[in-house]
Short mmCIF file of C-alpha atoms and ligand atoms in Angstrom, two decimals:
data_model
loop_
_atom_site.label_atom_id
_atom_site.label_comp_id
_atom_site.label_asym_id
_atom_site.label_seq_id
_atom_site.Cartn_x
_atom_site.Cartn_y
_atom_site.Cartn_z
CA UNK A 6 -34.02 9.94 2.09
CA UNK A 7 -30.26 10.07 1.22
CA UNK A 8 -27.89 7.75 3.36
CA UNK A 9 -26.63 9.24 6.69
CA UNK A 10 -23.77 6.70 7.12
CA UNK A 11 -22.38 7.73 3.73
CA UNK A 12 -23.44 11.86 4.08
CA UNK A 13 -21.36 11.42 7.09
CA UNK A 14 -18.07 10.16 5.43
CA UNK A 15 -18.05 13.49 3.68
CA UNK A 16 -16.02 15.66 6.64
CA UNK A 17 -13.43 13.01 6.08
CA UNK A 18 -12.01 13.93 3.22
CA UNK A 19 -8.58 12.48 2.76
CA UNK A 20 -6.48 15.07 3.65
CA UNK A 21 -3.51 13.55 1.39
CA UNK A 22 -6.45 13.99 -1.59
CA UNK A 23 -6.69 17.96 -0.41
CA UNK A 24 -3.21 18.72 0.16
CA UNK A 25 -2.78 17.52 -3.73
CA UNK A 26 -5.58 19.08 -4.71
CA UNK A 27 -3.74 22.25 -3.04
CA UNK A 28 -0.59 21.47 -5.09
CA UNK A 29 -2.05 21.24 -8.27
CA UNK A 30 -4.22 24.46 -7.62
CA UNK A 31 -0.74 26.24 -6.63
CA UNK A 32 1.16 25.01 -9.67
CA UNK A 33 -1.58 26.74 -11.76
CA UNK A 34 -0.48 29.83 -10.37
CA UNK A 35 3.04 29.91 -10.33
CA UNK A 36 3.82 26.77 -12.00
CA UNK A 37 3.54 22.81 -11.39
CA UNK A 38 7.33 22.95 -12.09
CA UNK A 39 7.81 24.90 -8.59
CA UNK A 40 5.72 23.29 -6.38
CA UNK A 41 7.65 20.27 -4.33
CA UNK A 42 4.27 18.34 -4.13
CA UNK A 43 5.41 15.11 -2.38
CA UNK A 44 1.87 14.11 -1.61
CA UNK A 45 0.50 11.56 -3.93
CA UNK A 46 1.57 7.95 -4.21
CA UNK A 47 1.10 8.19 -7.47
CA UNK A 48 3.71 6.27 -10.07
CA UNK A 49 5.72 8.89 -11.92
CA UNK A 50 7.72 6.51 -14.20
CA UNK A 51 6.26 4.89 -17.61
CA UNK A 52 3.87 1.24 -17.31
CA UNK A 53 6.45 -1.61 -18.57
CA UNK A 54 6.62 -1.30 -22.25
CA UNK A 55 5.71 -4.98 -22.88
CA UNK A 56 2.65 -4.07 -21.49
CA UNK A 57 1.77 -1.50 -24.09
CA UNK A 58 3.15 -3.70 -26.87
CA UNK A 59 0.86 -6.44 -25.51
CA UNK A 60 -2.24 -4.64 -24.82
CA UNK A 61 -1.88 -2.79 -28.50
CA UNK A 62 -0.90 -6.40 -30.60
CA UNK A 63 -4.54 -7.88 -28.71
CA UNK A 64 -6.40 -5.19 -29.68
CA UNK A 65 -5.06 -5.69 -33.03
CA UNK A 66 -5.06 -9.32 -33.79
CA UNK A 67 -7.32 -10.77 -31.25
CA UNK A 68 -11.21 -10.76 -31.82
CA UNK A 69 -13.07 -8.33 -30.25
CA UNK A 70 -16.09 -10.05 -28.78
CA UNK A 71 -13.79 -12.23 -26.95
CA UNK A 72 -11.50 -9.44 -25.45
CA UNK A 73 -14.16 -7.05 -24.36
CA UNK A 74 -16.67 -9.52 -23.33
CA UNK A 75 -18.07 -10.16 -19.53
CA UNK A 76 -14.62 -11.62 -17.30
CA UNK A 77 -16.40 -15.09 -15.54
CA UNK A 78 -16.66 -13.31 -12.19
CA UNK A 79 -13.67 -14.27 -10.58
CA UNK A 80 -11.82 -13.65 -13.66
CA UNK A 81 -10.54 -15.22 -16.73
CA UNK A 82 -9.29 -18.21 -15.85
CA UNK A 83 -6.37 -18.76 -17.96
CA UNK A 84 -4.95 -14.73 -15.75
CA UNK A 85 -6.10 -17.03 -12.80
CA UNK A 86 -3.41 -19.79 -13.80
CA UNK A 87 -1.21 -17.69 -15.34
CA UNK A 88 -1.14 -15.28 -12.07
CA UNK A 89 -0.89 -18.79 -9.98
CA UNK A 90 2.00 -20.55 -11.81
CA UNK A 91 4.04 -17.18 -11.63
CA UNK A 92 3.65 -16.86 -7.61
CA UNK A 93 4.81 -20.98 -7.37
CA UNK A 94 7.89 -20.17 -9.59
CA UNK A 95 8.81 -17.45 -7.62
CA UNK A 96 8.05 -17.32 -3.87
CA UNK A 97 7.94 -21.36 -3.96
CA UNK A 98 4.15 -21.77 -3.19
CA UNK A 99 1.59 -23.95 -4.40
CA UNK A 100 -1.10 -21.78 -5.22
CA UNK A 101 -3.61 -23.69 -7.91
CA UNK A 102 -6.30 -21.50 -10.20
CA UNK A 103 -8.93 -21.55 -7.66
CA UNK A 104 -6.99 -20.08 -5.18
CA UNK A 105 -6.81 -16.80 -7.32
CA UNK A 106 -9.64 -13.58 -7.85
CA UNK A 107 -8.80 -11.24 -9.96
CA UNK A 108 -9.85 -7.36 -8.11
CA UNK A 109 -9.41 -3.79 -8.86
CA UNK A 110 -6.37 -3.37 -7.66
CA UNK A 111 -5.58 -3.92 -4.11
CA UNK A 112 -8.60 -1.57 -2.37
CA UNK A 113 -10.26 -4.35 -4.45
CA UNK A 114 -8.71 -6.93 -2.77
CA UNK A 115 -8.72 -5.83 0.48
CA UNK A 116 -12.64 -5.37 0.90
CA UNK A 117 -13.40 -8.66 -0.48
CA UNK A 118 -10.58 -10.35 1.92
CA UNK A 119 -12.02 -8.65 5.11
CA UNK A 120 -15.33 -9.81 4.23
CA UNK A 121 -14.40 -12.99 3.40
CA UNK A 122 -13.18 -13.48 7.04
CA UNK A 123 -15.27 -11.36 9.43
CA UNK A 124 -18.44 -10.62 10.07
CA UNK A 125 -19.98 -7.25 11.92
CA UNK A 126 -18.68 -5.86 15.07
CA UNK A 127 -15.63 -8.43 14.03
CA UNK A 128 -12.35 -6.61 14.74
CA UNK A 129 -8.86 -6.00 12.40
CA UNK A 130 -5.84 -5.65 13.63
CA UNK A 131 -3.50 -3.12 11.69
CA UNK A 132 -0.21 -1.59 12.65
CA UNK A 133 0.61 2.06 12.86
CA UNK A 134 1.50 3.99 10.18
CA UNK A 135 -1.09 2.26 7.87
CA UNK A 136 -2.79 3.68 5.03
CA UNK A 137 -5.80 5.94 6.07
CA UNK A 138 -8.07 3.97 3.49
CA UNK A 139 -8.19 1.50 5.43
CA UNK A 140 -10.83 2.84 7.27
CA UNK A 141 -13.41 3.23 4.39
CA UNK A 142 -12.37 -0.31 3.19
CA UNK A 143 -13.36 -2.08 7.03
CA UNK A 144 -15.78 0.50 8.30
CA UNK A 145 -18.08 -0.13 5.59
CA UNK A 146 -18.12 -3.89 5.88
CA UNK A 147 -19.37 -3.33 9.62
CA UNK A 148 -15.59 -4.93 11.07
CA UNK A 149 -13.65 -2.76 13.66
CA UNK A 150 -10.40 -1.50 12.47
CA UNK A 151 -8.03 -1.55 15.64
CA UNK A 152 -4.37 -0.02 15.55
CA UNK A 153 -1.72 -1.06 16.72
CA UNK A 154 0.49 1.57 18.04
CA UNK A 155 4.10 2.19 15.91
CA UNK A 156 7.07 1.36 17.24
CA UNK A 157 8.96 4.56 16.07
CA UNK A 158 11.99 2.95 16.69
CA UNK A 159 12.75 1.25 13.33
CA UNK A 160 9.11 0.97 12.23
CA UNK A 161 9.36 -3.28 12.72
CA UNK A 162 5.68 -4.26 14.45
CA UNK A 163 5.30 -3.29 18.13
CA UNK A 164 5.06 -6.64 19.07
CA UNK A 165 4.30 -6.24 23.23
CA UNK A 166 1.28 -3.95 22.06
CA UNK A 167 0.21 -6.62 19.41
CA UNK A 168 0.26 -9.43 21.45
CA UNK A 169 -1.87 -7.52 24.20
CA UNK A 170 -4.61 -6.32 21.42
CA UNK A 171 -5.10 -9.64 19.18
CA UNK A 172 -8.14 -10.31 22.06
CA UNK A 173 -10.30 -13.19 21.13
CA UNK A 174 -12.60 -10.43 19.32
CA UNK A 175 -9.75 -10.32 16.22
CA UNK A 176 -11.08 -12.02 13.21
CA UNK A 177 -7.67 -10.74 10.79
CA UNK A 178 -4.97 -9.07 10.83
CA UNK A 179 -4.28 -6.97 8.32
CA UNK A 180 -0.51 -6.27 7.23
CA UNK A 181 1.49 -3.82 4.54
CA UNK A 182 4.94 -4.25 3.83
CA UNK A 183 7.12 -2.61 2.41
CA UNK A 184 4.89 -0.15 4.03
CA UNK A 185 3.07 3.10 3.04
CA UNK A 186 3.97 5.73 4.46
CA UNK A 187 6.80 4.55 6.39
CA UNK A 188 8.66 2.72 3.69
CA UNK A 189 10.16 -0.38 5.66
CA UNK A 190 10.21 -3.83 4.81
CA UNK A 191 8.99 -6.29 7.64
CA UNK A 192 12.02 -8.40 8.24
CA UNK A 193 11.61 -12.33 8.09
CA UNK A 194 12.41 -12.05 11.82
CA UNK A 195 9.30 -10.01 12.19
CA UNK A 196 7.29 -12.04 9.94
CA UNK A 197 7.97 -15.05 12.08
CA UNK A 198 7.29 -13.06 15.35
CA UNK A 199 3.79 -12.08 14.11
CA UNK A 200 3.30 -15.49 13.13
CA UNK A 201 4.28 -17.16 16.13
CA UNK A 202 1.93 -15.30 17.84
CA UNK A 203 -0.95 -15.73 15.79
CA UNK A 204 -0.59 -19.30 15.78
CA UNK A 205 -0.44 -19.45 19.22
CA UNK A 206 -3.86 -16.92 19.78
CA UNK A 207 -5.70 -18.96 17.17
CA UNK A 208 -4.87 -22.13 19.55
CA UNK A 209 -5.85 -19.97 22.73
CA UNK A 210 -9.01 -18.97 21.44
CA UNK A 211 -9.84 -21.90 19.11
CA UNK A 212 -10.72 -20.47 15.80
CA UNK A 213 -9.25 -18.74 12.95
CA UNK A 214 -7.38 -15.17 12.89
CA UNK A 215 -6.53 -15.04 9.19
CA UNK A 216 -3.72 -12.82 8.06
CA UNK A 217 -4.36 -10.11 5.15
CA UNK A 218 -1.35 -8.95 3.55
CA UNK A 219 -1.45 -6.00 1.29
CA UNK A 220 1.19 -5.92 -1.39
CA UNK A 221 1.05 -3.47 -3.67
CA UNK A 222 4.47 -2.41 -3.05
CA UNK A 223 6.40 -6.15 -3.10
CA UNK A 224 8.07 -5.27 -6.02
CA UNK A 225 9.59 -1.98 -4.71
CA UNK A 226 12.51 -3.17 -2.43
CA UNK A 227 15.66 -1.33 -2.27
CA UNK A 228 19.23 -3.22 -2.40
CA UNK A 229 20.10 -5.40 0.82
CA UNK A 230 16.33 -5.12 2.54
CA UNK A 231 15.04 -8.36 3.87
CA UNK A 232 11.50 -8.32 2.60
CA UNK A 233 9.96 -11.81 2.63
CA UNK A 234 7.10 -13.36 1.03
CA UNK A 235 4.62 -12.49 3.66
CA UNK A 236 2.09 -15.51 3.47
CA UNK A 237 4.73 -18.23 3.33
CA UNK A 238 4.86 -17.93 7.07
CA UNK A 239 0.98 -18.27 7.74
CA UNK A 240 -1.20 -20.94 6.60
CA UNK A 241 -4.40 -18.92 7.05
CA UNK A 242 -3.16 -16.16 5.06
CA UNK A 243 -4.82 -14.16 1.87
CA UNK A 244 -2.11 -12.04 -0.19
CA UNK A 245 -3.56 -9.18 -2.03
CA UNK A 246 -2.03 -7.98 -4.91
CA UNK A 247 -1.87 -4.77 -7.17
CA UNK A 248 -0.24 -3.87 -10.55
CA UNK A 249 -0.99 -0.53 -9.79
CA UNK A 250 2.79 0.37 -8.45
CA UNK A 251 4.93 -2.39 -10.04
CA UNK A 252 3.44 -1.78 -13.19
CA UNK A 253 2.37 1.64 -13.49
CA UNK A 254 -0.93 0.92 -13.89
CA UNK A 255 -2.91 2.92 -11.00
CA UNK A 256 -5.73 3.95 -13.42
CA UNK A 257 -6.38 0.13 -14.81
CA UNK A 258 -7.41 -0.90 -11.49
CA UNK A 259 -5.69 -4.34 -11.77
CA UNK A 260 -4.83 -6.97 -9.12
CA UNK A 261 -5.74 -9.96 -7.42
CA UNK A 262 -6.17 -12.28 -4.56
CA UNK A 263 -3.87 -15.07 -3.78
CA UNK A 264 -5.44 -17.59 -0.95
CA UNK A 265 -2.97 -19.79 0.63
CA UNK A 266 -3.75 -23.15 -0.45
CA UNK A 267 -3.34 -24.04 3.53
CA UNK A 268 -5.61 -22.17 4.48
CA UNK A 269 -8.82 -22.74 6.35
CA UNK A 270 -11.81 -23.18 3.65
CA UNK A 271 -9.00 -22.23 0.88
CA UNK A 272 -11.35 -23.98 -2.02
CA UNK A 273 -13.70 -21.67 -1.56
CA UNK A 274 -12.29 -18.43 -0.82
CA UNK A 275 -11.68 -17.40 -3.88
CA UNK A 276 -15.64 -18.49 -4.98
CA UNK A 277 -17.23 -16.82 -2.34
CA UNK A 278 -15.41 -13.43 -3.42
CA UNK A 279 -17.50 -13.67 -6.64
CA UNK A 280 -20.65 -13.86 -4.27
CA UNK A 281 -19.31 -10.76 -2.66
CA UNK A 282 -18.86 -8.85 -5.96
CA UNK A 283 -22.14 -9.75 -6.78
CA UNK A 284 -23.56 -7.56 -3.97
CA UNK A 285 -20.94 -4.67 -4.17
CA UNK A 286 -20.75 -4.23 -7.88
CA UNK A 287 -17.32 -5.05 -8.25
CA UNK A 288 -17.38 -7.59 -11.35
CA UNK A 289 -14.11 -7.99 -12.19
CA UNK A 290 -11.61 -5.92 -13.93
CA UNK A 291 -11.96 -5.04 -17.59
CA UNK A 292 -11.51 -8.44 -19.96
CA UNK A 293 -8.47 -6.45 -21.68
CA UNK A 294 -6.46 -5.39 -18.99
CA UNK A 295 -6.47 -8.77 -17.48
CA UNK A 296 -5.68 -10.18 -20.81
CA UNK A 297 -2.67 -8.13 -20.94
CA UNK A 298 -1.34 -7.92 -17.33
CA UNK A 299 -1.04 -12.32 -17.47
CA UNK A 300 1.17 -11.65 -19.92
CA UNK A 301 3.59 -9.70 -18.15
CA UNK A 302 3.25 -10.83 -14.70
CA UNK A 303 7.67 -11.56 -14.05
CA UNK A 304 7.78 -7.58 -15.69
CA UNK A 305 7.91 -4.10 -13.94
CA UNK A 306 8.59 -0.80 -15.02
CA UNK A 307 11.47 0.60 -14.39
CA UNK A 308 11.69 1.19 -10.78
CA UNK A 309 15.35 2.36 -10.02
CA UNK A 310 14.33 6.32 -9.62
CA UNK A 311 12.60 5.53 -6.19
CA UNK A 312 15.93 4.23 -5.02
CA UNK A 313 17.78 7.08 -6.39
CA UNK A 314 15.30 9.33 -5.23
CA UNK A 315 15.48 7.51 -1.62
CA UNK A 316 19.12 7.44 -1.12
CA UNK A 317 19.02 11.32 -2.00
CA UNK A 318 16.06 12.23 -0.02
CA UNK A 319 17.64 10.12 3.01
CA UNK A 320 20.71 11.19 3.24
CA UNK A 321 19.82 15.02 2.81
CA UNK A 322 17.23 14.91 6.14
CA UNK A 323 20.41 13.20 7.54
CA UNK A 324 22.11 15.84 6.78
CA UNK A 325 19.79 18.51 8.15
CA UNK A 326 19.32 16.81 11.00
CA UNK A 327 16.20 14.55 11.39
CA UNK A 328 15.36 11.57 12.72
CA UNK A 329 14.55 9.59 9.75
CA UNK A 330 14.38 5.49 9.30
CA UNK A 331 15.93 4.49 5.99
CA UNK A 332 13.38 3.08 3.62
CA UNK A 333 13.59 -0.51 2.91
CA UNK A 334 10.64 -0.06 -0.79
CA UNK A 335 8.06 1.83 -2.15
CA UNK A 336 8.45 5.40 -2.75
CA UNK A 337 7.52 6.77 0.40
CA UNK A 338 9.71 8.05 3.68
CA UNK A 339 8.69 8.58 7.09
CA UNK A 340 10.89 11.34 8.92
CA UNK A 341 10.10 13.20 12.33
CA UNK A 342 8.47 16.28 12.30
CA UNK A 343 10.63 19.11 14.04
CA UNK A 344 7.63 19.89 16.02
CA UNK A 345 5.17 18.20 18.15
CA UNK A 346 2.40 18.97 15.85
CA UNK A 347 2.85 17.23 12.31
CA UNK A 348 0.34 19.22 10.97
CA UNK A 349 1.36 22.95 12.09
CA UNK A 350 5.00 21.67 10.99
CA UNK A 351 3.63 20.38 6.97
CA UNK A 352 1.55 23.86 7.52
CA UNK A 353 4.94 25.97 7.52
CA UNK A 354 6.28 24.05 4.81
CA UNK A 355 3.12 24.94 2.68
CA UNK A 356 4.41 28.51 2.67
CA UNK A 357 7.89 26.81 0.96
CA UNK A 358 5.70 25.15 -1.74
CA UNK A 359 7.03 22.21 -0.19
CA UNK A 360 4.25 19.80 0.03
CA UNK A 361 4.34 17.63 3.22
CA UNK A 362 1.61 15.15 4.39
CA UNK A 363 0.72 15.24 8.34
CA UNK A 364 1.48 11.25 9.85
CA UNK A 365 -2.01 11.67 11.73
CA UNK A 366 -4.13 10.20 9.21
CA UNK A 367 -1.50 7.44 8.85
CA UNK A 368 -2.18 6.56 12.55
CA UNK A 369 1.38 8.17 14.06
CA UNK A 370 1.24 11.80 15.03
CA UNK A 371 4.52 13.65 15.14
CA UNK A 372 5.66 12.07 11.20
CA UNK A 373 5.36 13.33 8.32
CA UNK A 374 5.22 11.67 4.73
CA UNK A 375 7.18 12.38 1.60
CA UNK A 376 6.04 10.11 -1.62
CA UNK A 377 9.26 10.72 -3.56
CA UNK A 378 7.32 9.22 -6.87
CA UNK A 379 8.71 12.64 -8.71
CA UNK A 380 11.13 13.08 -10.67
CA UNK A 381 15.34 13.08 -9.49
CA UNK A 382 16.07 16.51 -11.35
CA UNK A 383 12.69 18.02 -8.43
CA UNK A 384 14.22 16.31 -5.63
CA UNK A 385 17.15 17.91 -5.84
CA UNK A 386 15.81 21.37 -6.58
CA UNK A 387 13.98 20.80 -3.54
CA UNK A 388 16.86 20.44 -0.98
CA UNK A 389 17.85 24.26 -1.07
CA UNK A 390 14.05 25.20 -0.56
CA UNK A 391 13.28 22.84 2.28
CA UNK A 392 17.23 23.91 3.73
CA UNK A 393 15.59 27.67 3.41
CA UNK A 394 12.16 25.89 5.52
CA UNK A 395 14.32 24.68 8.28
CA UNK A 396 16.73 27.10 8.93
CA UNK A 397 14.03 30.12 8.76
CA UNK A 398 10.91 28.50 10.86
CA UNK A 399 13.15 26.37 12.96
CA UNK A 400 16.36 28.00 13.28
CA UNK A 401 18.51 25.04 12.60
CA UNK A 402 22.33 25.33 11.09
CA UNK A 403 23.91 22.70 9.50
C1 PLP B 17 -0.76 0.38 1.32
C2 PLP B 17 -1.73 0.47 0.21
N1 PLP B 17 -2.71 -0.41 0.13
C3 PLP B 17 -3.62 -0.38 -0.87
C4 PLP B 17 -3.57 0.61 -1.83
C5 PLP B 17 -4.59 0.61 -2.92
O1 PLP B 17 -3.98 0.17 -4.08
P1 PLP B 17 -4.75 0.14 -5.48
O2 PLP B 17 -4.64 1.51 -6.05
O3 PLP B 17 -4.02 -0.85 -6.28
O4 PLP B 17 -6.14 -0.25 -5.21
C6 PLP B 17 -2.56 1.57 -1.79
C7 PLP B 17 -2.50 2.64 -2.79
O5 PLP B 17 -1.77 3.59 -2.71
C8 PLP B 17 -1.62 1.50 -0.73
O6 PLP B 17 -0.62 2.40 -0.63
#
């Protein structure tokens, strides 16, 4: 008999998935080159070139059995100190080999962090807008995702609503910034806030509420945003990390887990990860690609065309007349629908070719998200086409 918990996830389909699925299926009919698909989060500029040069000269000069043999299971262990050195040199930490698991990517990183710290019926804590995979990463661990409502305001943590839901059932809290979808950076005043008051629940309650914080956009901050080192503020903290954005490298499914070395039990974290991949199949990410990525661990691509694309994007919805928060990184925005309903408003802009994702999924109806990961020369033919969207479906003049 088949597996009803897993037949059942099939009516969820991610609905960012579909509506690219929809884009791509357009642009076959009248052209990619005309459809404004802002849907997928996926990197649109090049992977660093000193990681090609890298990844080719090992495959060249390097001996094979070595480079595509079995990773140890928590990963090679000269990524493990290479990956650990680089984080002390530049967010100041003390993080030592064994404090480091290499994953696939940050989904990777996330399931094994959750299950380090909770058991069943255990909840998280997230804050609204979070990313909708979330749920598939928790749910199937047997945890609780909770969410914290937004605060709309400026996108900072609603801190009255946290405080009242981090109840003595919250094994982690579980915390993206600079955040997908809405694109701000928690501020170090925020940071400290969150802190403060998960020290002072742990002390309540007597036992642990770790902190998870998912970084796979750290590397994508925009000029004068205060985005701070999340973990630095938390002793019982786990930082998970993913080339897939910094790099380019979605496809390589590359990243890792950093433990804080003052955290609860942080000698064995890191081991007891490698039990858990054991069980889920996980094993590490190819030899190679680990190989490689250690090697260019200070590099990123070139990330300047999500600012330019940002400042653009921003300043045109300005200009039309939404309410919009400025993005602090990544490549995503987070404006307000000009409608109640997010979806019937992304609906109308369907019949634009102007491909909008509903904030539902991201836990905040009434948004709507635009990954700007395209290229400058799209966004800008897309201004007179969503000007056209606005002024015919909502009347607005500007
Ligand atoms: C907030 C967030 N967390 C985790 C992930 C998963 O990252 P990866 O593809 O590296 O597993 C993503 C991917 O888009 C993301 O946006």
């Amino acid at each position: 008999m088949i597996n009803e918990l897993y037949k059942g996830m099939l009516g969820g389909k991610s609905i960012i998935r579909e509506l690219s699925e929809y884009a791509t299926a357009r642009g076959k009919e009248i052209g990619y080159e005309n459809v404004f698909d802002y849907t997928l989060g996926n990197p649109s500029v090049p992977c660093a070139p000193e990681f090609t040069e890298e990844l080719i000269s090992m495959l060249q000069t390097e001996n094979p059995v070595a480079i595509h043999g079995y990773s140890p299971s928590l990963g090679i262990e000269s990524v493990r100190t290479a990956v650990a050195e680089s984080l002390n040199k530049r967010f100041g930490m003390n993080y030592e080999t064994k404090h480091i698991f290499m994953t696939s990517g940050a989904a990777g990183a996330i399931a094994h962090a959750v299950r380090c710290v909770s058991k069943p019926g255990d909840e998280i804590l997230t804050f609204a807008p979070f990313f909708p995979e979330y749920h598939p990463y928790i749910d199937l661990t047997g945890a609780v995702l909770k969410v914290v409502p937004a605060n709309t305001e400026n996108f900072q943590i609603n801190v009255e609503a946290f405080e009242e839901m981090l109840t003595d059932k919250v094994a982690a809290v579980l915390v993206n910034t600079p955040n997908n979808p809405s694109g701000i950076a928690l501020t170090t005043e925020t940071v400290k806030k969150m802190a403060d008051i998960m020290r002072k629940k742990q002390e309540e309650y007597g036992h642990d509420i770790f902190l998870i914080s998912d970084e796979p956009y750290r590397e994508i901050v925009f000029k004068g945003a205060d985005a701070p080192y999340v973990t630095k503020y938390y002793d019982n903290s786990i930082s998970c990390y993913s080339f897939s954005k910094s790099l380019s490298l979605p496809g390589e499914r590359i990243g890792y887990i950093a433990v804080n070395p003052k955290c609860t039990d942080a000698d064995i974290i890191a081991v007891m990860c490698g039990q858990i991949s054991r069980g889920t199949g996980h094993n590490c990410p190819a030899s190679s690609i680990q190989l490689a990525v250690a090697k260019v661990l200070d590099k990123t691509s070139d990330l300047s065309v999500y600012e330019t694309n940002m400042n653009l994007i921003y300043d045109e919805l300005k200009k039309i007349g939404f309410t919009v928060v400025k993005p602090g990184g990544t490549f995503y925005i987070f404006p307000k629908a000009l409608e109640e309903d997010a979806n019937a408003f992304c609906m109308k802009a369907k019949k634009y070719d102007l491909i909008l994702v509903p904030g539902d999924n991201f836990g905040c109806p009434g948004y709507f998200r635009m990954a700007y990961c395209i290229d400058t020369e799209k966004v800008l033919r897309s201004f007179p086409v969503l000007e056209k969207f606005v002024k015919e479906e909502y009347g607005l003049e500007f």
